XYZ file of C-alpha atoms in Angstrom:
782
model
C -19.431 -2.281 59.748
C -20.793 0.467 57.264
C -23.250 -0.533 54.331
C -20.838 1.327 51.868
C -17.474 -0.850 53.146
C -19.445 -4.089 52.836
C -21.260 -3.027 49.707
C -17.462 -2.833 48.383
C -16.313 -5.690 49.657
C -18.900 -7.887 48.154
C -18.408 -6.396 44.962
C -14.852 -7.022 45.030
C -15.345 -10.984 46.027
C -18.459 -11.155 43.640
C -15.987 -9.444 40.733
C -12.927 -11.792 41.832
C -15.080 -15.184 41.404
C -16.698 -14.068 38.448
C -13.288 -12.983 36.610
C -11.905 -16.349 37.693
C -15.103 -18.446 36.482
C -14.210 -18.777 33.009
C -16.746 -21.394 32.248
C -19.741 -19.102 33.858
C -20.725 -21.935 36.034
C -21.256 -19.774 38.911
C -18.722 -22.003 40.676
C -15.135 -22.519 40.293
C -13.071 -25.910 39.938
C -9.791 -26.973 40.860
C -8.150 -25.707 37.691
C -9.860 -22.421 38.300
C -8.673 -22.394 41.665
C -5.145 -23.168 40.566
C -5.247 -20.165 38.761
C -6.491 -17.974 41.518
C -3.707 -19.012 43.443
C -1.030 -18.529 40.647
C -2.321 -14.952 40.551
C -1.822 -14.477 43.884
C 1.534 -15.387 43.481
C 1.490 -19.000 44.973
C 2.048 -21.830 42.743
C 0.593 -25.096 44.647
C 0.613 -28.776 43.539
C -2.229 -30.027 42.762
C -2.710 -32.623 45.859
C -2.706 -28.944 47.634
C -5.352 -27.456 45.315
C -7.364 -30.571 46.043
C -6.751 -30.647 49.940
C -7.815 -26.734 50.070
C -11.099 -27.549 47.989
C -12.248 -30.814 50.290
C -11.907 -28.403 53.137
C -14.762 -25.838 52.111
C -16.856 -28.086 49.963
C -19.859 -29.355 52.085
C -21.666 -30.937 49.346
C -18.796 -32.503 47.918
C -19.848 -31.293 44.257
C -16.303 -30.930 43.414
C -16.365 -27.384 42.812
C -17.163 -24.457 45.161
C -19.695 -21.926 45.433
C -19.572 -18.325 46.068
C -20.396 -19.006 49.810
C -17.635 -21.545 49.709
C -15.333 -19.356 48.049
C -15.376 -16.720 50.924
C -14.905 -19.423 53.371
C -11.747 -20.315 51.604
C -10.381 -17.082 51.988
C -11.717 -16.681 55.713
C -14.305 -14.256 55.231
C -16.849 -14.822 58.123
C -20.354 -14.775 56.179
C -22.801 -12.387 57.864
C -26.493 -11.169 56.957
C -24.900 -7.930 55.938
C -23.158 -9.573 53.178
C -26.325 -11.089 51.979
C -28.065 -8.037 51.273
C -24.978 -6.375 49.538
C -24.701 -9.497 47.601
C -28.731 -9.410 46.576
C -27.929 -5.251 45.702
C -25.096 -6.342 43.537
C -27.332 -8.854 41.846
C -29.608 -6.340 41.047
C -26.572 -3.479 39.798
C -25.790 -6.554 37.272
C -29.536 -7.239 36.061
C -29.810 -3.762 35.425
C -26.379 -3.603 33.500
C -27.006 -6.584 31.737
C -30.498 -5.326 30.818
C -29.223 -1.904 29.486
C -26.008 -3.268 27.510
C -28.154 -6.523 26.355
C -25.436 -8.869 26.981
C -23.763 -10.730 30.283
C -20.442 -8.719 31.633
C -17.633 -11.032 31.473
C -13.816 -11.019 31.278
C -14.327 -12.336 27.464
C -16.716 -9.369 26.668
C -15.321 -6.155 28.467
C -17.031 -3.116 28.302
C -15.123 -1.424 25.298
C -17.705 0.970 24.088
C -14.906 4.118 24.190
C -15.410 4.529 20.305
C -15.254 8.042 19.878
C -14.992 10.810 17.364
C -11.652 12.761 16.441
C -10.749 15.720 13.827
C -7.530 15.216 12.617
C -6.866 18.197 10.202
C -8.871 19.282 6.791
C -7.139 16.716 4.903
C -8.268 13.769 6.917
C -11.809 11.756 7.105
C -13.923 11.441 10.060
C -12.073 9.293 12.465
C -13.496 7.426 15.173
C -10.820 5.767 18.076
C -11.412 1.855 18.728
C -8.438 0.758 21.000
C -5.721 2.934 22.338
C -3.321 0.975 24.465
C 0.586 1.254 25.046
C 1.678 -2.268 23.288
C 1.782 -1.387 19.712
C -1.640 -3.287 17.590
C 1.233 -4.626 14.899
C -1.925 -6.100 12.373
C -5.562 -5.074 12.201
C -7.906 -6.775 9.542
C -11.628 -6.669 9.013
C -13.343 -9.847 9.381
C -14.757 -11.077 5.259
C -18.374 -10.053 6.736
C -17.455 -7.050 7.830
C -19.206 -7.279 11.471
C -15.522 -7.929 13.157
C -12.110 -6.680 13.705
C -9.208 -8.373 14.765
C -6.318 -6.793 16.299
C -3.055 -8.629 17.006
C -0.415 -6.683 19.416
C 2.982 -6.807 21.152
C 1.383 -7.531 24.243
C 0.880 -11.206 23.281
C -2.712 -11.139 22.655
C -5.153 -11.178 19.716
C -8.678 -9.162 20.425
C -11.616 -9.130 18.195
C -14.030 -6.137 18.589
C -17.615 -6.257 17.021
C -19.465 -3.190 15.591
C -23.227 -2.835 17.004
C -24.710 0.634 16.314
C -21.976 2.742 15.627
C -20.110 1.127 18.357
C -16.635 -1.304 18.957
C -17.714 -3.692 21.679
C -14.460 -6.227 22.676
C -16.137 -9.512 21.805
C -12.855 -11.696 22.760
C -9.656 -11.169 24.293
C -7.434 -14.193 23.416
C -3.915 -15.174 25.074
C -1.850 -18.320 24.321
C 1.128 -16.385 22.621
C 4.574 -16.169 24.700
C 5.526 -13.454 22.267
C 4.507 -10.411 20.202
C 1.774 -11.443 17.694
C 2.764 -10.269 14.348
C -0.312 -11.144 12.052
C -3.698 -12.879 11.675
C -5.885 -13.971 9.289
C -9.718 -14.664 8.862
C -11.609 -18.188 7.933
C -13.837 -17.177 5.111
C -17.380 -17.529 6.909
C -15.727 -15.188 9.730
C -16.022 -17.868 12.458
C -12.244 -18.630 13.295
C -8.881 -17.033 12.802
C -5.454 -17.934 12.991
C -2.674 -16.079 14.695
C 1.197 -16.255 14.425
C 3.918 -15.046 16.510
C 7.818 -14.468 17.007
C 6.816 -17.472 19.505
C 6.728 -19.574 16.046
C 3.794 -20.774 17.057
C 0.656 -21.067 14.964
C -2.897 -20.412 16.970
C -6.290 -21.242 15.878
C -8.998 -19.055 17.582
C -13.073 -19.170 18.057
C -14.015 -15.705 17.492
C -17.021 -15.290 20.004
C -15.892 -17.666 22.523
C -12.374 -16.586 22.392
C -11.229 -20.374 22.907
C -7.789 -22.175 21.185
C -8.665 -24.589 19.151
C -5.580 -25.944 18.022
C -1.830 -24.574 18.183
C 1.224 -25.955 16.745
C 5.322 -24.946 16.529
C 4.957 -23.795 12.695
C 8.667 -22.610 12.210
C 11.898 -22.686 13.418
C 11.976 -18.704 13.573
C 9.707 -15.889 13.667
C 6.452 -16.283 11.577
C 5.941 -12.910 9.574
C 2.872 -13.448 7.248
C -0.334 -15.627 7.454
C -3.216 -16.347 5.004
C -6.188 -18.124 4.834
C -7.348 -19.380 1.194
C -11.039 -18.039 -0.051
C -12.157 -21.600 -0.896
C -11.325 -22.139 2.998
C -9.135 -25.390 2.281
C -5.578 -23.869 2.903
C -3.687 -21.766 5.573
C -0.587 -20.586 4.280
C 2.363 -19.241 6.789
C 5.708 -17.571 5.824
C 8.634 -16.757 8.105
C 12.150 -15.362 8.616
C 13.731 -19.086 8.217
C 12.743 -18.619 4.325
C 10.123 -20.985 3.961
C 7.050 -21.278 3.495
C 3.975 -23.709 4.191
C 0.609 -24.764 3.950
C -1.759 -26.056 6.512
C -5.133 -27.972 6.871
C -7.311 -25.694 8.744
C -9.335 -28.318 10.399
C -6.182 -30.645 11.670
C -3.518 -28.064 11.348
C -1.546 -30.775 9.827
C 1.628 -29.558 7.400
C 0.601 -30.190 3.706
C 3.295 -28.473 1.901
C 6.646 -27.024 2.248
C 7.578 -24.310 -0.210
C 11.187 -23.517 -1.118
C 12.289 -20.614 -3.177
C 13.324 -17.286 -1.108
C 16.660 -16.496 -0.449
C 15.884 -14.469 2.665
C 13.378 -13.656 4.647
C 9.426 -13.720 3.711
C 7.728 -10.793 4.665
C 4.325 -11.770 3.522
C 1.837 -14.118 1.250
C -1.111 -13.544 0.285
C -3.540 -16.157 -1.948
C -5.588 -15.143 -5.500
C -9.794 -14.683 -4.823
C -9.775 -17.763 -7.013
C -7.352 -19.777 -4.590
C -5.221 -21.235 -7.343
C -2.088 -18.810 -6.915
C -0.306 -17.514 -3.972
C 2.287 -14.936 -4.331
C 5.023 -14.021 -1.551
C 7.726 -11.920 -0.890
C 10.383 -10.185 1.245
C 13.438 -9.215 1.713
C 15.768 -11.295 -0.998
C 13.427 -8.534 -3.254
C 12.172 -11.381 -5.480
C 7.988 -11.730 -5.914
C 7.467 -15.466 -6.654
C 3.809 -16.943 -7.726
C 3.150 -20.584 -6.466
C 0.823 -22.999 -8.248
C -1.608 -23.959 -5.255
C -2.027 -26.642 -4.085
C 0.872 -28.232 -5.838
C 3.244 -25.376 -4.368
C 5.178 -25.295 -7.677
C 6.949 -22.070 -8.727
C 4.858 -20.606 -11.757
C 7.078 -17.433 -11.750
C 10.039 -15.502 -10.217
C 9.694 -11.664 -10.727
C 12.470 -9.417 -9.893
C 9.656 -6.832 -8.212
C 11.924 -4.143 -6.498
C 15.007 -3.238 -5.522
C 14.277 -3.145 -2.031
C 12.601 -5.435 0.481
C 8.807 -6.007 -0.545
C 6.823 -5.223 2.625
C 3.674 -5.680 1.421
C 1.176 -6.725 -1.351
C -2.467 -7.296 -2.475
C -4.440 -8.839 -5.254
C -6.839 -6.574 -7.103
C -10.234 -7.368 -7.582
C -10.682 -5.978 -10.955
C -13.146 -7.144 -13.953
C -11.446 -7.375 -17.346
C -8.641 -9.909 -16.758
C -8.454 -13.869 -16.161
C -5.248 -13.417 -14.005
C -6.289 -10.819 -11.385
C -3.410 -7.530 -11.147
C -1.431 -7.686 -8.072
C -0.357 -4.642 -6.030
C 3.127 -4.767 -4.181
C 5.205 -2.173 -2.125
C 8.854 -1.671 -1.071
C 9.953 0.179 1.856
C 11.551 2.848 -0.002
C 8.173 4.146 -1.115
C 7.804 2.332 -4.328
C 4.142 1.003 -4.744
C 3.866 -1.282 -8.394
C 0.936 -2.805 -10.273
C 1.690 -6.308 -11.936
C -0.205 -6.914 -14.814
C -1.320 -10.410 -16.921
C 1.348 -10.933 -19.653
C -0.966 -10.641 -22.975
C 2.081 -9.786 -24.960
C 2.588 -6.439 -27.009
C -0.585 -5.797 -29.045
C 0.457 -3.033 -30.847
C 0.441 0.628 -30.603
C -1.822 3.378 -30.511
C -0.783 7.110 -32.045
C -3.293 9.833 -30.691
C -3.285 13.349 -31.636
C -5.403 15.910 -30.368
C -6.908 18.627 -32.863
C -9.172 20.704 -30.857
C -11.502 21.724 -28.542
C -14.946 23.553 -29.187
C -18.068 25.052 -26.929
C -16.133 25.531 -24.112
C -17.831 27.477 -21.083
C -17.823 31.243 -21.800
C -15.561 33.226 -19.545
C -13.735 36.888 -18.910
C -10.703 37.828 -20.690
C -7.855 36.798 -19.071
C -9.001 33.291 -18.107
C -6.668 30.414 -19.511
C -7.552 27.013 -20.591
C -4.934 23.977 -21.288
C -5.227 20.287 -22.130
C -3.373 17.416 -20.440
C -3.034 14.205 -22.223
C -2.469 10.966 -20.013
C -1.800 7.490 -20.558
C -1.900 4.733 -17.954
C -0.671 5.514 -14.417
C 1.104 8.601 -15.203
C 3.080 6.489 -17.994
C 2.995 8.896 -20.552
C 1.708 12.431 -20.665
C 1.532 15.505 -22.915
C 0.361 19.262 -21.845
C -0.575 21.747 -24.284
C 0.172 25.321 -23.761
C -2.291 27.837 -22.439
C -5.227 29.546 -24.384
C -7.927 31.859 -24.171
C -11.357 32.075 -25.473
C -14.572 29.662 -25.918
C -12.524 27.382 -28.658
C -8.883 25.799 -29.154
C -7.480 24.785 -32.288
C -4.429 22.575 -32.139
C -4.247 21.618 -35.671
C -2.561 24.531 -37.182
C 0.663 23.386 -35.228
C 0.150 19.948 -36.129
C -1.989 18.973 -33.059
C -0.877 17.255 -29.288
C 0.692 14.185 -30.212
C 1.133 11.230 -28.016
C 2.350 7.877 -28.892
C 2.275 4.346 -26.134
C 2.779 0.869 -26.468
C -0.545 -1.423 -25.780
C 0.270 -4.477 -23.017
C -2.888 -3.729 -21.459
C -5.539 -2.819 -23.718
C -7.679 -2.149 -20.000
C -5.064 0.788 -19.710
C -6.579 4.109 -19.133
C -6.793 6.826 -21.579
C -7.681 10.398 -20.570
C -7.962 14.241 -21.864
C -8.703 16.871 -19.112
C -9.474 19.960 -19.697
C -8.183 22.886 -16.707
C -9.253 26.356 -16.371
C -6.715 28.744 -14.501
C -7.470 32.269 -13.416
C -4.418 33.913 -12.358
C -4.043 34.778 -8.983
C -7.260 33.351 -7.947
C -7.807 29.447 -8.888
C -6.969 26.237 -11.122
C -9.905 24.031 -11.724
C -10.703 20.864 -13.541
C -13.461 21.650 -15.957
C -14.080 17.953 -17.208
C -12.173 15.194 -18.848
C -12.820 12.584 -21.842
C -11.944 9.180 -20.156
C -11.645 5.686 -21.958
C -9.533 2.488 -22.416
C -7.279 1.457 -25.217
C -9.498 -1.607 -25.839
C -12.945 0.330 -26.023
C -11.519 2.518 -28.918
C -9.946 -0.340 -30.923
C -13.400 -2.309 -30.630
C -15.545 0.718 -31.091
C -13.953 1.613 -34.482
C -12.533 4.836 -33.615
C -9.025 4.184 -33.686
C -8.601 4.104 -37.579
C -6.878 7.328 -38.345
C -10.220 8.756 -38.760
C -11.001 12.683 -37.145
C -13.375 11.739 -33.990
C -15.639 13.812 -31.710
C -15.280 12.947 -28.225
C -17.684 14.803 -25.125
C -15.937 16.043 -21.828
C -17.796 15.293 -18.436
C -17.570 17.274 -15.500
C -16.440 16.046 -12.097
C -20.014 15.806 -11.720
C -20.301 12.943 -14.318
C -22.703 15.546 -15.851
C -22.356 16.625 -19.681
C -19.857 20.134 -19.931
C -21.076 22.619 -22.329
C -21.293 26.289 -22.785
C -24.134 27.091 -21.270
C -26.640 26.158 -24.257
C -29.401 23.904 -24.644
C -27.043 21.532 -27.166
C -23.616 22.935 -26.981
C -21.613 20.584 -25.250
C -17.903 20.635 -25.352
C -16.307 18.607 -27.312
C -12.722 17.517 -28.296
C -12.051 16.401 -31.841
C -9.208 13.644 -32.027
C -7.256 11.513 -34.757
C -6.434 7.829 -32.970
C -4.582 5.298 -35.323
C -4.351 1.880 -33.977
C -0.868 0.023 -35.225
C -1.009 -3.989 -34.722
C 1.855 -5.227 -34.320
C 3.307 -9.202 -33.898
C 4.769 -9.864 -30.585
C 7.895 -12.130 -31.188
C 10.105 -11.499 -28.059
C 10.936 -9.228 -25.262
C 14.049 -7.395 -25.108
C 15.246 -6.442 -21.637
C 17.774 -3.490 -21.998
C 19.519 -2.248 -18.759
C 21.247 1.085 -18.457
C 24.120 0.566 -16.277
C 26.392 3.555 -16.538
C 28.526 6.262 -18.906
C 32.011 7.571 -18.766
C 33.239 10.508 -20.353
C 30.037 12.041 -20.717
C 30.907 15.465 -22.787
C 29.372 18.406 -20.913
C 27.613 21.349 -22.824
C 30.275 24.265 -22.974
C 29.357 27.159 -21.130
C 26.413 25.357 -19.044
C 27.527 24.308 -15.234
C 24.417 22.679 -13.983
C 23.340 20.613 -16.558
C 22.444 16.596 -16.102
C 23.056 13.667 -18.761
C 20.270 11.203 -19.151
C 19.421 8.233 -21.586
C 16.371 7.715 -23.698
C 16.474 4.481 -25.607
C 13.577 3.376 -28.363
C 13.097 0.764 -31.097
C 9.982 2.747 -32.778
C 7.401 5.453 -32.466
C 5.520 4.472 -29.533
C 8.542 2.558 -27.700
C 10.630 5.486 -26.008
C 11.769 5.227 -22.148
C 14.545 7.170 -20.460
C 16.533 7.217 -17.131
C 15.808 9.720 -14.403
C 18.717 12.217 -15.150
C 21.650 12.235 -12.632
C 23.195 15.223 -11.092
C 26.432 16.601 -13.287
C 28.636 14.043 -13.716
C 30.731 12.560 -16.383
C 30.800 9.371 -15.284
C 26.916 8.815 -14.171
C 25.340 5.700 -12.728
C 21.891 4.976 -13.898
C 20.785 1.298 -13.230
C 17.761 1.619 -15.017
C 15.601 -1.327 -16.696
C 13.356 -1.102 -19.852
C 11.394 -3.445 -21.553
C 10.702 -3.613 -25.255
C 8.562 -5.661 -27.188
C 10.447 -7.066 -30.597
C 8.150 -7.738 -33.668
C 9.032 -7.835 -37.568
C 8.549 -4.188 -38.181
C 11.621 -3.277 -34.717
C 14.715 -2.993 -37.419
C 16.787 -1.037 -34.852
C 17.478 0.063 -31.336
C 17.809 4.009 -30.930
C 20.132 5.216 -27.928
C 20.094 9.115 -27.419
C 22.371 11.114 -24.685
C 20.811 14.327 -23.404
C 21.704 16.894 -21.666
C 18.798 18.192 -18.885
C 19.052 22.046 -17.943
C 16.741 22.408 -15.026
C 17.667 25.611 -14.220
C 16.496 27.383 -17.700
C 14.141 23.579 -17.863
C 15.850 22.389 -21.644
C 16.665 19.785 -22.718
C 19.383 18.883 -25.933
C 20.350 16.053 -27.294
C 24.205 15.573 -27.673
C 25.355 12.004 -28.718
C 23.339 9.130 -30.152
C 24.168 5.300 -31.287
C 21.782 3.027 -33.509
C 21.975 -0.751 -33.453
C 20.601 -3.022 -35.845
C 17.898 -5.153 -34.224
C 19.080 -8.352 -36.392
C 22.542 -8.312 -35.267
C 21.997 -7.366 -31.796
C 19.460 -10.336 -31.079
C 22.053 -12.676 -32.774
C 24.208 -11.564 -30.022
C 22.217 -11.962 -27.236
C 20.620 -15.151 -27.845
C 24.043 -16.859 -28.782
C 24.880 -16.271 -24.931
C 23.580 -17.878 -22.100
C 24.442 -14.900 -19.679
C 22.689 -11.188 -20.355
C 25.273 -9.437 -23.110
C 27.069 -6.362 -21.611
C 28.693 -4.031 -23.837
C 29.923 -0.265 -23.914
C 28.572 1.643 -26.982
C 30.123 5.106 -27.708
C 27.515 8.120 -28.668
C 28.447 10.322 -31.266
C 27.363 14.018 -31.888
C 25.015 14.919 -34.748
C 27.254 16.655 -36.551
C 29.122 15.903 -39.469
C 32.095 15.167 -37.659
C 30.447 12.347 -35.485
C 32.676 12.900 -32.515
C 32.822 10.763 -29.777
C 30.525 12.207 -26.648
C 31.259 9.721 -24.194
C 30.140 5.444 -23.643
C 27.075 4.311 -22.543
C 27.199 0.827 -20.760
C 24.316 -1.265 -21.912
C 23.098 -4.934 -20.733
C 20.763 -6.847 -22.920
C 18.292 -9.845 -22.222
C 16.073 -11.578 -24.247
C 12.922 -14.124 -23.690
C 10.582 -15.426 -26.133
C 7.286 -14.182 -26.109
C 4.897 -15.800 -23.579
C 2.257 -17.739 -25.436
C 0.610 -18.580 -22.865
C -1.362 -15.378 -22.323
C -3.189 -14.588 -18.886
C -0.864 -17.248 -16.965
C 1.781 -15.453 -16.049
C 2.861 -11.547 -15.459
C 4.270 -9.060 -16.839
C 8.015 -8.775 -15.841
C 8.000 -5.174 -15.482
C 5.237 -3.193 -12.902
C 3.133 0.057 -13.434
C 4.309 2.255 -10.702
C 1.459 3.944 -8.624
C 4.215 5.694 -6.820
C 4.550 8.458 -9.332
C 1.837 10.396 -7.809
C 3.675 12.106 -5.290
C 2.812 15.895 -5.172
C 6.556 16.908 -5.156
C 9.084 15.532 -7.680
C 12.463 15.839 -6.098
C 14.389 18.044 -8.194
C 17.918 18.476 -9.005
C 20.748 20.098 -7.078
C 21.042 23.729 -8.477
C 23.213 25.862 -6.500
C 22.192 29.661 -6.454
C 25.917 30.527 -5.866
C 29.249 28.666 -6.412
C 32.832 29.926 -6.710
C 35.230 28.941 -9.371
C 38.944 28.993 -9.741
C 41.211 27.770 -12.241
C 38.778 26.526 -14.292
C 37.100 24.672 -11.476
C 34.303 24.932 -9.125
C 35.473 24.631 -5.451
C 32.684 25.838 -3.730
C 28.634 25.236 -4.257
C 26.190 27.382 -2.450
C 22.441 26.085 -1.357
C 20.126 24.297 -3.767
C 17.589 26.607 -5.148
C 14.756 24.335 -4.977
C 15.501 22.679 -1.449
C 17.840 25.655 -0.011
C 20.055 22.963 1.210
C 23.271 22.118 0.254
C 24.705 19.457 -1.708
C 25.240 16.843 1.385
C 21.183 17.131 1.600
C 21.222 15.145 -1.697
C 21.322 11.688 -2.955
C 23.874 9.871 -4.825
C 21.723 11.023 -8.046
C 21.783 14.866 -6.990
C 18.156 14.886 -5.955
C 16.684 16.619 -3.518
C 15.890 15.087 -0.079
C 13.025 16.463 0.823
C 11.844 17.107 4.643
C 8.431 17.593 3.961
C 6.378 15.162 5.701
C 3.891 15.148 3.140
C 6.128 13.109 0.766
C 6.267 8.996 1.361
C 9.228 7.800 2.225
C 9.548 4.265 3.718
C 6.112 2.172 3.036
C 4.989 0.019 6.110
C 1.758 -1.569 4.839
C -0.700 -1.712 1.974
C -4.236 -2.525 1.479
C -6.875 -2.339 -1.633
C -10.513 -1.539 -1.387
C -12.678 -4.948 -2.216
C -13.652 -3.301 -5.680
C -10.356 -3.214 -6.658
C -10.560 0.819 -7.214
C -8.384 1.879 -4.683
C -5.138 1.372 -3.060
C -3.904 2.950 0.801
C -0.320 2.538 2.316
C 0.724 3.749 5.247
C 4.123 4.987 6.148
C 6.899 5.667 8.909
C 6.123 8.931 9.150
C 2.251 8.409 9.849
C 0.948 9.254 6.495
C -2.075 7.509 4.691
C -1.884 7.715 0.938
C -4.896 6.651 -1.136
C -5.096 6.071 -4.801
C -7.037 5.312 -7.685
C -5.860 2.243 -8.942
C -6.525 2.586 -12.968
C -4.985 6.267 -13.381
C -2.673 6.501 -10.442
C -4.382 9.572 -9.086
C -3.617 10.513 -5.346
C -7.077 10.858 -3.944
C -5.878 11.619 -0.119
C -2.816 11.992 1.909
C -2.788 13.026 5.602
C -1.457 12.613 8.236
C -3.363 9.613 10.128
C -0.496 9.052 13.333
C 2.294 10.672 15.059
C 4.822 7.866 13.624
C 4.559 4.604 12.197
C 1.635 3.437 10.586
C 1.448 -0.581 11.279
C -1.097 -1.906 9.179
C -4.312 -1.065 7.157
C -7.570 -2.758 6.374
C -10.448 -1.694 3.963
C -13.968 -2.792 4.995
C -15.789 -5.350 2.730
C -18.085 -2.587 1.840
C -15.555 0.207 0.865
C -17.181 2.811 3.389
C -14.142 2.697 6.094
C -10.478 2.148 6.496
C -8.756 0.639 9.402
C -5.303 2.010 10.660
C -3.506 1.287 13.687
C -0.194 3.587 14.362
C 1.862 5.061 17.071
C 0.583 7.761 18.940
C 2.395 10.125 21.380
C -1.050 11.104 23.470
C -4.272 9.519 24.040
C -5.788 13.276 23.736
C -3.622 14.786 21.468
C -3.792 14.750 17.662
C -1.366 14.737 15.091
C -1.767 18.590 14.162
C -1.516 19.570 18.295
C 1.855 17.735 18.443
C 3.238 19.575 15.968
C 3.126 23.067 18.065
C 5.348 21.254 20.559
C 9.076 21.234 20.552
C 11.131 18.186 20.679
C 12.006 18.212 24.376
C 8.343 18.279 25.224
C 7.172 15.616 22.641
C 9.986 12.986 24.177
C 8.286 13.981 27.409
C 4.859 12.793 26.241
C 3.700 8.728 27.036
C 3.652 6.730 23.752
C 0.186 4.924 22.708
C -0.784 2.696 19.769
C -3.877 3.408 18.691
C -6.554 1.559 16.002
C -8.576 4.048 14.231
C -11.631 3.672 12.014
C -11.642 6.298 9.214
C -14.853 6.859 7.587
C -14.655 6.952 3.475
C -18.377 7.122 2.715
C -19.370 10.243 0.811
C -15.823 11.940 2.098
C -13.842 10.237 -0.738
C -16.260 11.173 -3.309
C -15.757 14.700 -1.998
C -11.893 14.347 -2.592
C -12.491 12.875 -5.888
C -14.714 16.073 -7.236
C -12.200 18.198 -5.853
C -8.911 16.911 -7.103
């Protein structure tokens, strides 16, 4: 036999023997022999296996070594095989010396991480894993050294980062169905996984050994979480229940009942005293731990809550919470500290701006919170702007959160060249109040550039300043009033204007004014919008205004109003157990006060929270308002009218589609792949400054949680983004998603036809995105 053939045969035998030598004892026992026979398609009884062992086990040790293993397979030993075996040993010795580790089944050579480019909008990416089975969940370990990946192939894999490489540390199999989620122990030594097989598995990370497993639920297990104090494991399921487990004995400690549909996720608070859950019943439930009592039930979203994360933000006794719904809504839920009062801002002028040539325009944008309130000035030329002659730029807002960000941004526009952020003044309501700068006296503040330097006109001491007058109006908060604008009827259209849309604005006093989105031309619009008001001694009435919006002419006109006395309204609301729902007539503002239609409003009243910081506000602060393009209202460029009625409408001037391509409210349904649609997953950074979510179209969005600024948006995968995970040091982000080919990026796939794409094989990718440095550059260039 030629040497090469002998070496190949010996290599195969050696690899086969080592593959089934699970305890690495250089010998095979009866259990490992049974695994070999089962792999060969032969299921033998224990007696038959023992007889086989005895036939070749000459030293009667109960195990067979490599030579006895060859004899069992009927291979006659000869000197050539001995030489080949020594050559194999030398090869393994060299490989072990180079890799610095012993090769085995549980420590595969997975150093295939390589850098990929995903376009100019994406950070540097490194491929960690690509397989046919979807990786449904990925998560960094708390110490940042490992990455856990669970897949539909019934496996859980752990990767170890070393010298910039991803080394597969262990591959664990014990589930009999899709593994849906995993969670790490706080010490990163163990992890738990849950599956569609209804089992909860506890694994040792380094050895890949299954420590314990138990049937945890009667239906698919959707989520699992390990408490930060390491005392509890929580699971949730399609059986509508949540269970708490002892992580050592895997004994059930509590059964939590409160959801009426699938429970999709659960999260422990950083102090392990609270557990938050959500799912298909659209409710967000806060539980006390370990008692398992419901602390608060919040109607979170109008659609399924798909994921949630706690924010590790300073200044809050109760950590804020971020939630996402499958329909693209992302909200931040803040502690209920009551309505503190109202802030009234007036921008009077800007001085000592950088000198520029004529024709360059500057304008100011003032913003409160996460796109909650916003005002923008007209454009001005020159090195100074005076708003005082026109009364200033005014903005009033209610204060439910003293840590809410307030900022004024100065922009520079060069026609046909560029739009640039020159600088911004950024602070919070609380800092202004505590610093004595909210007493109605004119103050000056400095602008800071994106590079965090003082903006100036180029001189040595002439820094760009903004003159503002800020007044804080404190309020005694006694009650909360929830107003739901349900629908309207007989809404009168403005004569001569066909392309207008109604909206309803409700306000109690200066600083508490909220409006509904406009609804496409309709006399019977359906709004279904909730508004929340703080009620105090100074709240005397509720003012309802009906407005008409003309998107073509960009005009807004109030055509009817209605006022309700607050004391009479509250007496009616408080006397009923169910929310009060009534129709209210809105009348014109002229002397005739003719009816302009009716609005159906629903009222619900609750006392102001006295246990501040122990519960969350009933309304969330939206983060999804950062979409790049706000959908427009259907406005056809042409139409045909007969006998006073419109019988045909053409394509929309905004999206160039017909009316059938618009939603029920007449909003353009954009096909732009950069606008988020269905959200699949959510993750937040360790410092609470960033939130990231992935969509069904393969995009990843990164948003600043304090301001709602969209810092990044890129196409990460060809299709669904299944999971996201920030590293503990926030320098990288993991994503898993569906791609079409291991060697083809999403941008390359965009050049192919649908028929060509369908012929390509699908791959599930796990990617590591390098955010260090790249994200700071994005923040400066926004």
